[in-house]
Amino acid sequence: LERDEEALPVAEDCARSNPRWSLAHQLLARAYRALGRNEEQIEALRKALEIQPRLGAERLRLVHALIANQRY
């Protein structure tokens, strides 16, 4: 958990500095997921897919996150 907490500010900074880079939002979503911050994970995944709609794995992660949060 400690490494996950350290990764979050780095991922947030990356997404803030590169708002049109889908990978930055993918990394942010993974950091949120590792910390159990599901709503933020969903938001980051949606942003990544807005930028790059053909990210099949991220679309699947979004579906899983929505189901886990009973948002279907």
mmCIF file of N, CA and C in Angstrom:
data_model
loop_
_atom_site.group_PDB
_atom_site.id
_atom_site.type_symbol
_atom_site.label_atom_id
_atom_site.label_comp_id
_atom_site.label_asym_id
_atom_site.label_seq_id
_atom_site.Cartn_x
_atom_site.Cartn_y
_atom_site.Cartn_z
ATOM 1 N N LEU A 1 0.832 -1.203 0.000
ATOM 2 C CA LEU A 1 0.000 0.000 0.000
ATOM 3 C C LEU A 1 0.869 1.256 0.000
ATOM 4 N N GLU A 2 1.987 1.210 0.661
ATOM 5 C CA GLU A 2 2.843 2.391 0.735
ATOM 6 C C GLU A 2 3.301 2.830 -0.656
ATOM 7 N N ARG A 3 3.690 1.878 -1.498
ATOM 8 C CA ARG A 3 4.137 2.216 -2.854
ATOM 9 C C ARG A 3 2.974 2.785 -3.674
ATOM 10 N N ASP A 4 1.775 2.253 -3.459
ATOM 11 C CA ASP A 4 0.605 2.768 -4.162
ATOM 12 C C ASP A 4 0.349 4.221 -3.779
ATOM 13 N N GLU A 5 0.485 4.523 -2.500
ATOM 14 C CA GLU A 5 0.283 5.896 -2.036
ATOM 15 C C GLU A 5 1.343 6.827 -2.613
ATOM 16 N N GLU A 6 2.552 6.329 -2.814
ATOM 17 C CA GLU A 6 3.618 7.135 -3.407
ATOM 18 C C GLU A 6 3.373 7.351 -4.898
ATOM 19 N N ALA A 7 2.755 6.371 -5.544
ATOM 20 C CA ALA A 7 2.522 6.463 -6.987
ATOM 21 C C ALA A 7 1.429 7.465 -7.331
ATOM 22 N N LEU A 8 0.474 7.635 -6.447
ATOM 23 C CA LEU A 8 -0.669 8.490 -6.756
ATOM 24 C C LEU A 8 -0.284 9.921 -7.094
ATOM 25 N N PRO A 9 0.516 10.633 -6.288
ATOM 26 C CA PRO A 9 0.836 12.021 -6.661
ATOM 27 C C PRO A 9 1.615 12.114 -7.968
ATOM 28 N N VAL A 10 2.415 11.111 -8.258
ATOM 29 C CA VAL A 10 3.166 11.095 -9.522
ATOM 30 C C VAL A 10 2.186 10.952 -10.688
ATOM 31 N N ALA A 11 1.239 10.025 -10.553
ATOM 32 C CA ALA A 11 0.240 9.818 -11.602
ATOM 33 C C ALA A 11 -0.649 11.053 -11.765
ATOM 34 N N GLU A 12 -1.032 11.677 -10.665
ATOM 35 C CA GLU A 12 -1.853 12.886 -10.732
ATOM 36 C C GLU A 12 -1.107 14.011 -11.446
ATOM 37 N N ASP A 13 0.156 14.180 -11.119
ATOM 38 C CA ASP A 13 0.968 15.213 -11.755
ATOM 39 C C ASP A 13 1.123 14.943 -13.250
ATOM 40 N N CYS A 14 1.326 13.683 -13.594
ATOM 41 C CA CYS A 14 1.468 13.293 -14.998
ATOM 42 C C CYS A 14 0.193 13.620 -15.775
ATOM 43 N N ALA A 15 -0.962 13.287 -15.225
ATOM 44 C CA ALA A 15 -2.233 13.561 -15.894
ATOM 45 C C ALA A 15 -2.501 15.068 -15.980
ATOM 46 N N ARG A 16 -2.139 15.785 -14.946
ATOM 47 C CA ARG A 16 -2.336 17.242 -14.934
ATOM 48 C C ARG A 16 -1.414 17.915 -15.967
ATOM 49 N N SER A 17 -0.181 17.421 -16.079
ATOM 50 C CA SER A 17 0.789 18.000 -17.006
ATOM 51 C C SER A 17 0.536 17.600 -18.457
ATOM 52 N N ASN A 18 -0.134 16.471 -18.647
ATOM 53 C CA ASN A 18 -0.370 15.928 -19.983
ATOM 54 C C ASN A 18 -1.853 15.569 -20.144
ATOM 55 N N PRO A 19 -2.733 16.538 -20.101
ATOM 56 C CA PRO A 19 -4.165 16.242 -20.065
ATOM 57 C C PRO A 19 -4.707 15.544 -21.312
ATOM 58 N N ARG A 20 -4.003 15.593 -22.426
ATOM 59 C CA ARG A 20 -4.468 14.942 -23.658
ATOM 60 C C ARG A 20 -3.706 13.647 -23.950
ATOM 61 N N TRP A 21 -2.999 13.118 -22.965
ATOM 62 C CA TRP A 21 -2.250 11.865 -23.124
ATOM 63 C C TRP A 21 -3.029 10.773 -22.395
ATOM 64 N N SER A 22 -3.604 9.864 -23.138
ATOM 65 C CA SER A 22 -4.461 8.843 -22.534
ATOM 66 C C SER A 22 -3.708 7.966 -21.541
ATOM 67 N N LEU A 23 -2.451 7.672 -21.808
ATOM 68 C CA LEU A 23 -1.688 6.819 -20.895
ATOM 69 C C LEU A 23 -1.575 7.434 -19.505
ATOM 70 N N ALA A 24 -1.474 8.741 -19.429
ATOM 71 C CA ALA A 24 -1.402 9.407 -18.128
ATOM 72 C C ALA A 24 -2.673 9.132 -17.320
ATOM 73 N N HIS A 25 -3.805 9.151 -17.975
ATOM 74 C CA HIS A 25 -5.078 8.896 -17.292
ATOM 75 C C HIS A 25 -5.247 7.410 -16.974
ATOM 76 N N GLN A 26 -4.687 6.554 -17.813
ATOM 77 C CA GLN A 26 -4.703 5.121 -17.530
ATOM 78 C C GLN A 26 -3.901 4.825 -16.261
ATOM 79 N N LEU A 27 -2.725 5.433 -16.170
ATOM 80 C CA LEU A 27 -1.888 5.239 -14.983
ATOM 81 C C LEU A 27 -2.572 5.790 -13.734
ATOM 82 N N LEU A 28 -3.218 6.918 -13.880
ATOM 83 C CA LEU A 28 -3.946 7.510 -12.765
ATOM 84 C C LEU A 28 -5.076 6.580 -12.321
ATOM 85 N N ALA A 29 -5.795 6.010 -13.269
ATOM 86 C CA ALA A 29 -6.874 5.074 -12.941
ATOM 87 C C ALA A 29 -6.333 3.866 -12.179
ATOM 88 N N ARG A 30 -5.188 3.365 -12.586
ATOM 89 C CA ARG A 30 -4.601 2.207 -11.892
ATOM 90 C C ARG A 30 -4.174 2.576 -10.475
ATOM 91 N N ALA A 31 -3.658 3.772 -10.298
ATOM 92 C CA ALA A 31 -3.269 4.210 -8.954
ATOM 93 C C ALA A 31 -4.510 4.338 -8.069
ATOM 94 N N TYR A 32 -5.564 4.924 -8.594
ATOM 95 C CA TYR A 32 -6.807 5.033 -7.826
ATOM 96 C C TYR A 32 -7.362 3.651 -7.469
ATOM 97 N N ARG A 33 -7.317 2.743 -8.420
ATOM 98 C CA ARG A 33 -7.830 1.390 -8.170
ATOM 99 C C ARG A 33 -7.057 0.708 -7.045
ATOM 100 N N ALA A 34 -5.746 0.848 -7.070
ATOM 101 C CA ALA A 34 -4.895 0.223 -6.050
ATOM 102 C C ALA A 34 -5.217 0.740 -4.653
ATOM 103 N N LEU A 35 -5.705 1.971 -4.586
ATOM 104 C CA LEU A 35 -6.042 2.579 -3.300
ATOM 105 C C LEU A 35 -7.523 2.456 -2.959
ATOM 106 N N GLY A 36 -8.272 1.774 -3.823
ATOM 107 C CA GLY A 36 -9.692 1.583 -3.559
ATOM 108 C C GLY A 36 -10.536 2.817 -3.797
ATOM 109 N N ARG A 37 -10.027 3.751 -4.568
ATOM 110 C CA ARG A 37 -10.757 4.995 -4.857
ATOM 111 C C ARG A 37 -11.508 4.819 -6.183
ATOM 112 N N ASN A 38 -12.608 4.090 -6.098
ATOM 113 C CA ASN A 38 -13.308 3.623 -7.288
ATOM 114 C C ASN A 38 -13.937 4.730 -8.119
ATOM 115 N N GLU A 39 -14.519 5.721 -7.489
ATOM 116 C CA GLU A 39 -15.152 6.798 -8.266
ATOM 117 C C GLU A 39 -14.109 7.561 -9.083
ATOM 118 N N GLU A 40 -12.968 7.825 -8.472
ATOM 119 C CA GLU A 40 -11.896 8.512 -9.192
ATOM 120 C C GLU A 40 -11.332 7.635 -10.302
ATOM 121 N N GLN A 41 -11.270 6.325 -10.050
ATOM 122 C CA GLN A 41 -10.814 5.399 -11.084
ATOM 123 C C GLN A 41 -11.729 5.483 -12.299
ATOM 124 N N ILE A 42 -13.026 5.462 -12.070
ATOM 125 C CA ILE A 42 -13.995 5.534 -13.158
ATOM 126 C C ILE A 42 -13.820 6.832 -13.946
ATOM 127 N N GLU A 43 -13.656 7.928 -13.250
ATOM 128 C CA GLU A 43 -13.467 9.218 -13.911
ATOM 129 C C GLU A 43 -12.209 9.216 -14.779
ATOM 130 N N ALA A 44 -11.117 8.684 -14.256
ATOM 131 C CA ALA A 44 -9.857 8.643 -15.014
ATOM 132 C C ALA A 44 -9.974 7.718 -16.224
ATOM 133 N N LEU A 45 -10.655 6.590 -16.067
ATOM 134 C CA LEU A 45 -10.852 5.685 -17.199
ATOM 135 C C LEU A 45 -11.703 6.346 -18.278
ATOM 136 N N ARG A 46 -12.722 7.048 -17.874
ATOM 137 C CA ARG A 46 -13.569 7.747 -18.854
ATOM 138 C C ARG A 46 -12.772 8.799 -19.620
ATOM 139 N N LYS A 47 -11.900 9.501 -18.914
ATOM 140 C CA LYS A 47 -11.064 10.510 -19.567
ATOM 141 C C LYS A 47 -10.118 9.854 -20.565
ATOM 142 N N ALA A 48 -9.497 8.746 -20.166
ATOM 143 C CA ALA A 48 -8.592 8.033 -21.076
ATOM 144 C C ALA A 48 -9.337 7.588 -22.333
ATOM 145 N N LEU A 49 -10.560 7.094 -22.163
ATOM 146 C CA LEU A 49 -11.353 6.632 -23.302
ATOM 147 C C LEU A 49 -11.886 7.782 -24.145
ATOM 148 N N GLU A 50 -12.095 8.914 -23.532
ATOM 149 C CA GLU A 50 -12.498 10.106 -24.289
ATOM 150 C C GLU A 50 -11.380 10.505 -25.249
ATOM 151 N N ILE A 51 -10.146 10.396 -24.778
ATOM 152 C CA ILE A 51 -8.987 10.765 -25.580
ATOM 153 C C ILE A 51 -8.687 9.698 -26.637
ATOM 154 N N GLN A 52 -8.761 8.447 -26.225
ATOM 155 C CA GLN A 52 -8.403 7.319 -27.094
ATOM 156 C C GLN A 52 -9.500 6.255 -27.000
ATOM 157 N N PRO A 53 -10.566 6.385 -27.773
ATOM 158 C CA PRO A 53 -11.724 5.489 -27.638
ATOM 159 C C PRO A 53 -11.461 4.010 -27.918
ATOM 160 N N ARG A 54 -10.390 3.683 -28.590
ATOM 161 C CA ARG A 54 -10.130 2.291 -28.967
ATOM 162 C C ARG A 54 -9.321 1.510 -27.941
ATOM 163 N N LEU A 55 -9.243 1.973 -26.733
ATOM 164 C CA LEU A 55 -8.511 1.271 -25.671
ATOM 165 C C LEU A 55 -9.387 0.158 -25.104
ATOM 166 N N GLY A 56 -9.328 -1.003 -25.724
ATOM 167 C CA GLY A 56 -10.189 -2.118 -25.333
ATOM 168 C C GLY A 56 -10.011 -2.552 -23.892
ATOM 169 N N ALA A 57 -8.767 -2.663 -23.445
ATOM 170 C CA ALA A 57 -8.513 -3.103 -22.068
ATOM 171 C C ALA A 57 -9.044 -2.084 -21.063
ATOM 172 N N GLU A 58 -8.907 -0.812 -21.376
ATOM 173 C CA GLU A 58 -9.400 0.221 -20.460
ATOM 174 C C GLU A 58 -10.921 0.248 -20.450
ATOM 175 N N ARG A 59 -11.528 -0.016 -21.587
ATOM 176 C CA ARG A 59 -12.991 -0.084 -21.642
ATOM 177 C C ARG A 59 -13.483 -1.230 -20.755
ATOM 178 N N LEU A 60 -12.787 -2.363 -20.808
ATOM 179 C CA LEU A 60 -13.135 -3.504 -19.966
ATOM 180 C C LEU A 60 -12.937 -3.168 -18.484
ATOM 181 N N ARG A 61 -11.861 -2.470 -18.155
ATOM 182 C CA ARG A 61 -11.640 -2.048 -16.762
ATOM 183 C C ARG A 61 -12.759 -1.121 -16.295
ATOM 184 N N LEU A 62 -13.207 -0.252 -17.182
ATOM 185 C CA LEU A 62 -14.307 0.653 -16.837
ATOM 186 C C LEU A 62 -15.583 -0.136 -16.558
ATOM 187 N N VAL A 63 -15.880 -1.111 -17.391
ATOM 188 C CA VAL A 63 -17.066 -1.950 -17.172
ATOM 189 C C VAL A 63 -16.981 -2.645 -15.825
ATOM 190 N N HIS A 64 -15.822 -3.218 -15.516
ATOM 191 C CA HIS A 64 -15.644 -3.904 -14.231
ATOM 192 C C HIS A 64 -15.818 -2.929 -13.057
ATOM 193 N N ALA A 65 -15.268 -1.731 -13.189
ATOM 194 C CA ALA A 65 -15.388 -0.740 -12.123
ATOM 195 C C ALA A 65 -16.840 -0.309 -11.938
ATOM 196 N N LEU A 66 -17.555 -0.118 -13.037
ATOM 197 C CA LEU A 66 -18.956 0.271 -12.944
ATOM 198 C C LEU A 66 -19.785 -0.822 -12.297
ATOM 199 N N ILE A 67 -19.520 -2.062 -12.666
ATOM 200 C CA ILE A 67 -20.244 -3.185 -12.050
ATOM 201 C C ILE A 67 -19.918 -3.282 -10.559
ATOM 202 N N ALA A 68 -18.648 -3.137 -10.218
ATOM 203 C CA ALA A 68 -18.235 -3.210 -8.814
ATOM 204 C C ALA A 68 -18.912 -2.136 -7.972
ATOM 205 N N ASN A 69 -19.195 -0.990 -8.581
ATOM 206 C CA ASN A 69 -19.859 0.115 -7.878
ATOM 207 C C ASN A 69 -21.356 0.124 -8.105
ATOM 208 N N GLN A 70 -21.855 -0.952 -8.700
ATOM 209 C CA GLN A 70 -23.288 -1.118 -8.976
ATOM 210 C C GLN A 70 -23.856 0.060 -9.760
ATOM 211 N N ARG A 71 -23.088 0.487 -10.732
ATOM 212 C CA ARG A 71 -23.520 1.595 -11.592
ATOM 213 C C ARG A 71 -23.746 1.064 -13.001
ATOM 214 N N TYR A 72 -24.799 0.293 -13.153
ATOM 215 C CA TYR A 72 -25.089 -0.303 -14.457
ATOM 216 C C TYR A 72 -26.478 -0.068 -14.905
#
